[in-house]
Short mmCIF file of N, CA and C and ligand atoms in Angstrom, two decimals:
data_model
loop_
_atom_site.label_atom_id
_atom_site.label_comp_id
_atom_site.label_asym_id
_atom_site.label_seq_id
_atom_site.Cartn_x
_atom_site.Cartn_y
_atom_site.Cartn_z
N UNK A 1 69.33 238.95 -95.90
CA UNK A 1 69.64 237.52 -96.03
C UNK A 1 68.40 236.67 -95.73
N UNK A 2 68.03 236.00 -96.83
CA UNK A 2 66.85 234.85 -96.41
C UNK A 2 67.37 233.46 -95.52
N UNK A 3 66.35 232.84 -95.31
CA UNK A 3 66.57 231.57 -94.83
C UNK A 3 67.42 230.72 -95.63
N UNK A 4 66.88 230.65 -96.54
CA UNK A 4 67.75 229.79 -98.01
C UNK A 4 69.33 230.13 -97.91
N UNK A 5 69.83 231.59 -97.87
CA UNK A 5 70.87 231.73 -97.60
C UNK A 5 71.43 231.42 -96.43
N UNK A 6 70.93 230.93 -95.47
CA UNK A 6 72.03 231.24 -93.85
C UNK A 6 72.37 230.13 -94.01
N UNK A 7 73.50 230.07 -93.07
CA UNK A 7 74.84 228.82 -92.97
C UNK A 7 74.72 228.00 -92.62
N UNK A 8 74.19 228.40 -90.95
CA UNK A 8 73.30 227.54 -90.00
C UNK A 8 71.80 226.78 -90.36
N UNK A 9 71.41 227.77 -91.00
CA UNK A 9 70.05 227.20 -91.70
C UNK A 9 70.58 225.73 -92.27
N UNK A 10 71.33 225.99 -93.15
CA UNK A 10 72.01 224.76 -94.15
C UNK A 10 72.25 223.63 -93.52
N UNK A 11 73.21 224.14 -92.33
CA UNK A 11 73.56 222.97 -91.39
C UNK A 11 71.98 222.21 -90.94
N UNK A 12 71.57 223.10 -90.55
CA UNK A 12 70.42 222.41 -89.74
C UNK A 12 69.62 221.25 -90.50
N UNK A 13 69.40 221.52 -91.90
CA UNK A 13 68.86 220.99 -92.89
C UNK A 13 70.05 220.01 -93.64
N UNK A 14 70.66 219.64 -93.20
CA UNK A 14 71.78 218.97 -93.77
C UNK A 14 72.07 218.79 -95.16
N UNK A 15 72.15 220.43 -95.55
CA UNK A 15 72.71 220.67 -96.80
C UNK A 15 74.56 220.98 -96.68
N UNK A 16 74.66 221.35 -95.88
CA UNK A 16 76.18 221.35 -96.17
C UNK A 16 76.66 220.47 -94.77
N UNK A 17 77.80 219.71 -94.62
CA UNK A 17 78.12 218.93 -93.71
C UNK A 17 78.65 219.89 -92.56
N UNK A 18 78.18 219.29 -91.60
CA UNK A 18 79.10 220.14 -89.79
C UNK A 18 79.45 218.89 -89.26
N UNK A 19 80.01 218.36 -88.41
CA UNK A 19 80.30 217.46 -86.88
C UNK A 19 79.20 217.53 -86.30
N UNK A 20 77.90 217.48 -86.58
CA UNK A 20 76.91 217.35 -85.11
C UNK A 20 76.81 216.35 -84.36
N UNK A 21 76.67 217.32 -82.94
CA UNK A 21 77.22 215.72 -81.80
C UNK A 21 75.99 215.97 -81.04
N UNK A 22 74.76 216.61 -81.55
CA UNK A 22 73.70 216.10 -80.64
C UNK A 22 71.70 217.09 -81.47
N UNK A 23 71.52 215.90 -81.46
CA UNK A 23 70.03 217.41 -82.21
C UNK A 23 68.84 216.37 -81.69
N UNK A 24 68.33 217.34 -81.52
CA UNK A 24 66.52 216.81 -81.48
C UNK A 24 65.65 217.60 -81.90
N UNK A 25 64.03 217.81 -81.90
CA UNK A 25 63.43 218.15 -82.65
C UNK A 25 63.51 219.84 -82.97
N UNK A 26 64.21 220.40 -81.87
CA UNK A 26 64.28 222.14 -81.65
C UNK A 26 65.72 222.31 -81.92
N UNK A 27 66.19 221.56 -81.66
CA UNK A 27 67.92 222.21 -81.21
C UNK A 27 68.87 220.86 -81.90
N UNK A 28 70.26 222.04 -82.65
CA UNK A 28 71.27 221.21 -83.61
C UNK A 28 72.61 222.02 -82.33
N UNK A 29 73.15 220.89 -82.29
CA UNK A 29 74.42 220.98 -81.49
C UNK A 29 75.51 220.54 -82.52
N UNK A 30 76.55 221.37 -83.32
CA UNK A 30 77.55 221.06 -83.95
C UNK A 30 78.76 221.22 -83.60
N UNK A 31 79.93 221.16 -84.37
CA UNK A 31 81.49 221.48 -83.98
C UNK A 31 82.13 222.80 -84.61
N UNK A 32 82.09 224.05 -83.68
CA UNK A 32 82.57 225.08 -84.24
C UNK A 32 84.25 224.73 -85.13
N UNK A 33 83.98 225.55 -86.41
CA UNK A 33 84.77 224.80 -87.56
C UNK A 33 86.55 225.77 -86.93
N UNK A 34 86.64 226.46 -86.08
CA UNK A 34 87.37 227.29 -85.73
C UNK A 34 87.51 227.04 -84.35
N UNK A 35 88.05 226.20 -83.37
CA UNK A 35 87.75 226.17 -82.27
C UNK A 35 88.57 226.75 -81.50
N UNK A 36 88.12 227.36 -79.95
CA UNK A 36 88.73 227.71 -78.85
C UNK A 36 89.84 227.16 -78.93
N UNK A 37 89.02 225.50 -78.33
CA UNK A 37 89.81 224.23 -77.83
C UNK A 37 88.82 223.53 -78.46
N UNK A 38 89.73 222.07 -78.85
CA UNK A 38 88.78 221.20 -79.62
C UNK A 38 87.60 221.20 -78.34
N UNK A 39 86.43 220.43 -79.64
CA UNK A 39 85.56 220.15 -78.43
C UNK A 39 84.08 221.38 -78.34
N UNK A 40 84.95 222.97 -79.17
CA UNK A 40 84.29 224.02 -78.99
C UNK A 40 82.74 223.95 -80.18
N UNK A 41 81.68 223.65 -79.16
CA UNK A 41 80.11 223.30 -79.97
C UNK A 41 79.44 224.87 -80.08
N UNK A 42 78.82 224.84 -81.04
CA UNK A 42 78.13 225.39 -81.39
C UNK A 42 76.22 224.89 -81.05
N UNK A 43 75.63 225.70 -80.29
CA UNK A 43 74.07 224.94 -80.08
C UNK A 43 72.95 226.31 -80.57
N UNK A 44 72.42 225.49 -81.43
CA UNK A 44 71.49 226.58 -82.36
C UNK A 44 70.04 225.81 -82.36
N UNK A 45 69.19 227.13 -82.19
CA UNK A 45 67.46 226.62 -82.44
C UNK A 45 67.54 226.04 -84.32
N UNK A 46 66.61 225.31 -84.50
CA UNK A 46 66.42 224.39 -85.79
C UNK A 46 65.54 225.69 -86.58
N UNK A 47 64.33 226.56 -85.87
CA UNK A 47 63.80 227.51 -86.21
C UNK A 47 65.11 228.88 -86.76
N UNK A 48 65.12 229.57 -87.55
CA UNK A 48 65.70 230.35 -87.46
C UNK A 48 65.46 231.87 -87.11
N UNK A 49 66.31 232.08 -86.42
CA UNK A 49 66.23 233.45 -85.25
C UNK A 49 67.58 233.99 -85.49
N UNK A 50 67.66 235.80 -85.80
CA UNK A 50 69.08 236.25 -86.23
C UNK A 50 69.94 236.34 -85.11
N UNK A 51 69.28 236.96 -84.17
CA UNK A 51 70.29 236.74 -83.26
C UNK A 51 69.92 236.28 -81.63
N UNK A 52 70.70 236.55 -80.08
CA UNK A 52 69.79 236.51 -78.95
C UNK A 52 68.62 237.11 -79.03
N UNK A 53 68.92 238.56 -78.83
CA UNK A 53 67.73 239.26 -78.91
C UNK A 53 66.40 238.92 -79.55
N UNK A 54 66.46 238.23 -80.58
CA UNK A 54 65.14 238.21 -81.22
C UNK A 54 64.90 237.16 -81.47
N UNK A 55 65.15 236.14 -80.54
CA UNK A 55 65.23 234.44 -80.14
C UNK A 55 64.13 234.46 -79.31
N UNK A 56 62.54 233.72 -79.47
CA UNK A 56 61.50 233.25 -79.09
C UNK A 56 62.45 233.13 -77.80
N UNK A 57 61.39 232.73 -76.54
CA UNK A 57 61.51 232.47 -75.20
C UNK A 57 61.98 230.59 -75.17
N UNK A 58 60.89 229.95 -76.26
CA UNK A 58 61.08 228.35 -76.01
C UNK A 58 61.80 227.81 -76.39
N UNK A 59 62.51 228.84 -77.43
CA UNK A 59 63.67 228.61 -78.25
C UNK A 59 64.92 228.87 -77.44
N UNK A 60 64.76 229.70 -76.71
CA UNK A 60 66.23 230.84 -75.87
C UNK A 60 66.32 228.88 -74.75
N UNK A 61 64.93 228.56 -74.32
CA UNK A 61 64.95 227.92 -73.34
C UNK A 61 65.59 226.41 -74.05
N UNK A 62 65.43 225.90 -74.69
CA UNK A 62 65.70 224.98 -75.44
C UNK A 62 67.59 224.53 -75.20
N UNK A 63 68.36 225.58 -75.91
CA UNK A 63 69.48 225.76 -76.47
C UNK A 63 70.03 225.97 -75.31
N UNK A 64 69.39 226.65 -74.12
CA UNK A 64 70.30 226.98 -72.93
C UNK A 64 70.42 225.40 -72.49
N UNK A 65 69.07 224.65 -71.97
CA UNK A 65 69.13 223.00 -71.71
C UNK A 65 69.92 222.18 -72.12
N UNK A 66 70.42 222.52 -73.81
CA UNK A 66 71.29 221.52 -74.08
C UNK A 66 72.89 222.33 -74.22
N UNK A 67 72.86 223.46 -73.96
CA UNK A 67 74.37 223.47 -74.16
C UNK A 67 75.04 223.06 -72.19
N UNK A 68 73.64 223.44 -71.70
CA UNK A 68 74.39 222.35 -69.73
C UNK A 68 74.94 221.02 -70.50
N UNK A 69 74.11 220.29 -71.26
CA UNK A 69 74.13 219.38 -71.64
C UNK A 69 75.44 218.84 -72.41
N UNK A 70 75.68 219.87 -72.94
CA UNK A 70 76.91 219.96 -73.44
C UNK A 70 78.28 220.28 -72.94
N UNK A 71 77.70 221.33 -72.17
CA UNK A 71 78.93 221.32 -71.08
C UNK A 71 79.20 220.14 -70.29
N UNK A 72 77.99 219.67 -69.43
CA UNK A 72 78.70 218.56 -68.95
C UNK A 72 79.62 217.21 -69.88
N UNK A 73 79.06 217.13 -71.04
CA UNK A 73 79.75 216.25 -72.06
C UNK A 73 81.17 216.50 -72.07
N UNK A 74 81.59 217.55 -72.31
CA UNK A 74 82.85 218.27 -72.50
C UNK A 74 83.92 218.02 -71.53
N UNK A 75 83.53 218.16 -70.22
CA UNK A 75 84.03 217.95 -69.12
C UNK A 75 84.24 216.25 -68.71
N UNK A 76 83.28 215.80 -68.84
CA UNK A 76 83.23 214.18 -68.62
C UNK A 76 84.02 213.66 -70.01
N UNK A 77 83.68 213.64 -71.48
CA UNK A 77 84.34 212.94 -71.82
C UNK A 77 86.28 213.71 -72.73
N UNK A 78 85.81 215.03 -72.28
CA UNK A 78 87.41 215.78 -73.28
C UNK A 78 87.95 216.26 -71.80
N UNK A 79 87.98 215.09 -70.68
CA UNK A 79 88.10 215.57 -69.55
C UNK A 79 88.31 217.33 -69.14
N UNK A 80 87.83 218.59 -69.70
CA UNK A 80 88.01 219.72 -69.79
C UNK A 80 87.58 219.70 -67.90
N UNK A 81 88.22 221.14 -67.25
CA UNK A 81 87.70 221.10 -65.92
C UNK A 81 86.59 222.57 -65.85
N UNK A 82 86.27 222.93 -66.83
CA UNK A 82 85.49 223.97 -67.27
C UNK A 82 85.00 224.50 -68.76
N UNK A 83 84.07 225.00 -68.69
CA UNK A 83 83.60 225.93 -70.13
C UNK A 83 83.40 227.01 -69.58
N UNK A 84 83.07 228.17 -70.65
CA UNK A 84 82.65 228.96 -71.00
C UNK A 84 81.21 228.73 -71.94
N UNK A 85 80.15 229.95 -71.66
CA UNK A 85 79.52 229.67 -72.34
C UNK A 85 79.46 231.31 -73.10
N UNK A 86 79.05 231.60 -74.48
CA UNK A 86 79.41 232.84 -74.63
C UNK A 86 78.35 232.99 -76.28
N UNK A 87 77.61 234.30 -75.99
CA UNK A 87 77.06 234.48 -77.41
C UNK A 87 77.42 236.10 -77.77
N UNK A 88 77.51 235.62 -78.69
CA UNK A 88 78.22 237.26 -79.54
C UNK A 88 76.93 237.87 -80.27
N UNK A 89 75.74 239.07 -79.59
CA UNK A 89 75.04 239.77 -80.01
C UNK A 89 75.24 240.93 -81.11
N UNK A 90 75.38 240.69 -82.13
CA UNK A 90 75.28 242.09 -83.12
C UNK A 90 77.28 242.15 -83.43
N UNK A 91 76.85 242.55 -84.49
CA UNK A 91 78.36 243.39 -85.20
C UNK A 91 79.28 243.69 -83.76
N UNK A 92 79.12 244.65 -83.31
CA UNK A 92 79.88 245.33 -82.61
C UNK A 92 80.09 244.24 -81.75
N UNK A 93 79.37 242.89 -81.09
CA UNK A 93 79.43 242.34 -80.20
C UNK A 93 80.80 241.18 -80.83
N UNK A 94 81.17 241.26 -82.24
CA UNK A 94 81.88 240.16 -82.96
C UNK A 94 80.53 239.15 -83.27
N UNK A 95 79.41 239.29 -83.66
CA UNK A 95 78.67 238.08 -84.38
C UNK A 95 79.03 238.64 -85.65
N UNK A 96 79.23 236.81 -85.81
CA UNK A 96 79.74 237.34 -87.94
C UNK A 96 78.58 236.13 -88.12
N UNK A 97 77.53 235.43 -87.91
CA UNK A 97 77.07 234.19 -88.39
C UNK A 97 75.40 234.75 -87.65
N UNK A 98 74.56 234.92 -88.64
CA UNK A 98 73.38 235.77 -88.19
C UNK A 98 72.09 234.56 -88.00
N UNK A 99 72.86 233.48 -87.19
CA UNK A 99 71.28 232.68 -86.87
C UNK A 99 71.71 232.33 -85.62
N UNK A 100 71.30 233.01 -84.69
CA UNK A 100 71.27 232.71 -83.01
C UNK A 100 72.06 231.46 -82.39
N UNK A 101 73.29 231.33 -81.85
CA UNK A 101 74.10 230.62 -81.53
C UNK A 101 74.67 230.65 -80.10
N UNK A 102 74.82 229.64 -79.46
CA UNK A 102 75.09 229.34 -78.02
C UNK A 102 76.59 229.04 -77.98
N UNK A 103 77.80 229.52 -77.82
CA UNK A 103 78.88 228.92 -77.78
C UNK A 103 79.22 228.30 -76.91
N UNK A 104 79.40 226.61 -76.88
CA UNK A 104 80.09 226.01 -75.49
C UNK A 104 81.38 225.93 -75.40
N UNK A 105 82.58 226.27 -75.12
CA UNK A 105 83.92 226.17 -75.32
C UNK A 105 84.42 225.31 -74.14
N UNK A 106 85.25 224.43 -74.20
CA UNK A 106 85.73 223.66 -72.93
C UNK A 106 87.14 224.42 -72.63
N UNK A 107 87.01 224.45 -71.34
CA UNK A 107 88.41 225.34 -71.26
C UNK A 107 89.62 224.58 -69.93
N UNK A 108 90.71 224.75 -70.49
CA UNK A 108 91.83 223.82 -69.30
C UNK A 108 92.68 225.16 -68.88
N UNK A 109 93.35 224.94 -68.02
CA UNK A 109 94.41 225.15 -67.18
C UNK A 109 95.45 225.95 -67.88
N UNK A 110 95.72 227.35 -67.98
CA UNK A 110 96.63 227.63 -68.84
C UNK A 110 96.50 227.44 -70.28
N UNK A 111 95.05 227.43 -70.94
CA UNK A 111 95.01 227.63 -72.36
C UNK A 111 95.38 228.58 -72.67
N UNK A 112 95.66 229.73 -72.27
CA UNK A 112 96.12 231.09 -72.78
C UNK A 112 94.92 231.91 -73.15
N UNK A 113 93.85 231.96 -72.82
CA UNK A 113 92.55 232.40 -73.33
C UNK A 113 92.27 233.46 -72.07
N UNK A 114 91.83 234.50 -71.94
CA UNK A 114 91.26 235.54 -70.77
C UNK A 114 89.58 236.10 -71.03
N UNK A 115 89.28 235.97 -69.76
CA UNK A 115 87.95 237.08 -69.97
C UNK A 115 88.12 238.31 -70.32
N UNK A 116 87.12 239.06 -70.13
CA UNK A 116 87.22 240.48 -71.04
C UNK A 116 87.94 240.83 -69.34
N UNK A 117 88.07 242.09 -69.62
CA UNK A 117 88.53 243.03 -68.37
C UNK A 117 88.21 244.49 -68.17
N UNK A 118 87.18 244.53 -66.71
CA UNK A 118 86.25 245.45 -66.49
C UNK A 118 87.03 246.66 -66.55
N UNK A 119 86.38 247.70 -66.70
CA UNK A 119 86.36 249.41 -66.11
C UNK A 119 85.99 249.75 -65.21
N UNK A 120 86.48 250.97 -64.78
CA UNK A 120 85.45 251.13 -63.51
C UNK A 120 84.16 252.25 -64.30
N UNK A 121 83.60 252.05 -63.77
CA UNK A 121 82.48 253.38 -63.72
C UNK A 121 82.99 254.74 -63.22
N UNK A 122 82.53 255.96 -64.29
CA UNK A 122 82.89 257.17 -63.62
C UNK A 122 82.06 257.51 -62.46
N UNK A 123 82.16 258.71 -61.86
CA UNK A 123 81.73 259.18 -60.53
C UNK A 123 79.94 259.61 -60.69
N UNK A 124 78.92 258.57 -60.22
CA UNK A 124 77.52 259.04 -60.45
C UNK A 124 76.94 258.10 -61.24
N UNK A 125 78.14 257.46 -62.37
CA UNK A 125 77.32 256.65 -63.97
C UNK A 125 76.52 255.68 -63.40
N UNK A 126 77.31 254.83 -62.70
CA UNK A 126 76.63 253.62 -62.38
C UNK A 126 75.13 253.56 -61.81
N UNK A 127 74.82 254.57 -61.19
CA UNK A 127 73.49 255.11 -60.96
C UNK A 127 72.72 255.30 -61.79
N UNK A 128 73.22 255.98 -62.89
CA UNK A 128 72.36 256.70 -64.06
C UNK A 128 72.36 255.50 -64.93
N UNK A 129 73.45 254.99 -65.04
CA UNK A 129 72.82 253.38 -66.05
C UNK A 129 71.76 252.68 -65.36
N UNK A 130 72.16 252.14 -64.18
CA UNK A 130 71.13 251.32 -63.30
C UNK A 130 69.60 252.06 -63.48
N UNK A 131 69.49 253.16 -63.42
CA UNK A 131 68.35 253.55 -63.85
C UNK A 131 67.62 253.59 -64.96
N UNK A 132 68.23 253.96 -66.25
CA UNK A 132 67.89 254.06 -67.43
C UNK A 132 67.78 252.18 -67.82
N UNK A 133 68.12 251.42 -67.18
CA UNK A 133 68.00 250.02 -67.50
C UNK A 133 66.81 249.68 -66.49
N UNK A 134 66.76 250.02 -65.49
CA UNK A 134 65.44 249.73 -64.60
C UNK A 134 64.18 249.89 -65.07
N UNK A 135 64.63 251.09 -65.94
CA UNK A 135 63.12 251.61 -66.72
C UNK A 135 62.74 251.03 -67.73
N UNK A 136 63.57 250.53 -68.71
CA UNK A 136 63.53 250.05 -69.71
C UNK A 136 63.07 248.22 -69.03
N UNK A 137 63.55 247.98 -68.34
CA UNK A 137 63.20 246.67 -68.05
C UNK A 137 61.74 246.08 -67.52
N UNK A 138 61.78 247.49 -66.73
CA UNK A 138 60.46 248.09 -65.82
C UNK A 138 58.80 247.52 -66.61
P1 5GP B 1 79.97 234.39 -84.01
O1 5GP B 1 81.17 235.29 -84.14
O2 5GP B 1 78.90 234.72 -85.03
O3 5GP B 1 79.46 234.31 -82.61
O4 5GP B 1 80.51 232.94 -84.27
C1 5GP B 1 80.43 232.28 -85.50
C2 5GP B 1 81.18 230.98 -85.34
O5 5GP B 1 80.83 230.13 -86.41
C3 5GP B 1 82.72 231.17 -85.38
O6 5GP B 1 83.27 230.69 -84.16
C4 5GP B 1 83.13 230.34 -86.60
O7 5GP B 1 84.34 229.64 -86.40
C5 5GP B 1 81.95 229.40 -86.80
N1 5GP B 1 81.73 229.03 -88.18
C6 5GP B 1 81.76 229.86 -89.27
N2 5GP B 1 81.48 229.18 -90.39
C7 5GP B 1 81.27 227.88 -90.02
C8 5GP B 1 80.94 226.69 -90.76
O8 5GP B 1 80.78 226.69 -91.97
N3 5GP B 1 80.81 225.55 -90.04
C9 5GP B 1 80.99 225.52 -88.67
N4 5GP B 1 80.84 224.33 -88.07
N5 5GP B 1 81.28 226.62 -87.95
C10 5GP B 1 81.42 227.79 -88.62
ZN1 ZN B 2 69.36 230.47 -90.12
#
């Protein structure tokens, strides 16, 4: 998929219409067309990047600044008493939209919505991951 093709690209370039409720020279803040709860923004670098992972540093830094930014909006004016903030890395992670996206979702009291829900670790793993990620991070 080229640039010409992506969705977000489009948006950014205001070829096809979104709700944007906030952009400046790096970063487009729009209205996910599917929402949580109304209110649920979408905050994307203007550069295009497919996904987290392979999102420049000034760019990663950018989008994190304004979706606070956004969160607090959410809360102050869709009186919400919380968000979520949430990005879906790769296929398996549920990304279906391949240009790096920040989800802000405002969340109330009994929306019916849950976090994921942990496992435990088998007997030893948690060691052997912690390691094999130490190294790699290392
Ligand atoms: P992903 O699963 O890739 O993290 O999320 C993609 C998001 O983009 C979904 O929440 C979906 O509702 C939203 N979306 C898909 N197409 C459009 C569109 O054309 N316009 C807007 N504003 N949002 C879209
Ligand atoms: Zn793009």
């Amino acid at each position: 998929m080229t640039m010409q093709d992506c969705l977000f690209c489009k948006i950014v370039r205001k070829e096809i219409p979104a709700a944007v409720v906030f952009e400046d020279e790096t970063v487009v803040a729009f209205l996910d067309i599917k929402p949580v709860n109304p209110g649920h923004v979408l905050v994307v670098p203007r550069a295009h990047a497919a996904d987290y992972a392979s999102t420049d540093d000034a760019s990663l830094r950018d989008i994190a600044v304004v979706a606070k930014c956004v969160g607090q909006a959410v809360m102050r004016s869709l009186q919400a008493p919380g968000f979520n903030i949430g990005v879906n890395n790769g296929r398996a992670a549920g990304q279906l939209v391949d240009h790096m996206h920040l989800h802000v979702m405002p969340r109330f009291e009994g929306d019916g919505y849950e976090l994921w829900h942990g496992k435990p670790y088998a007997e030893g793993e948690m060691q052997e991951v912690a390691e094999k990620l130490k190294t790699a991070l290392g």
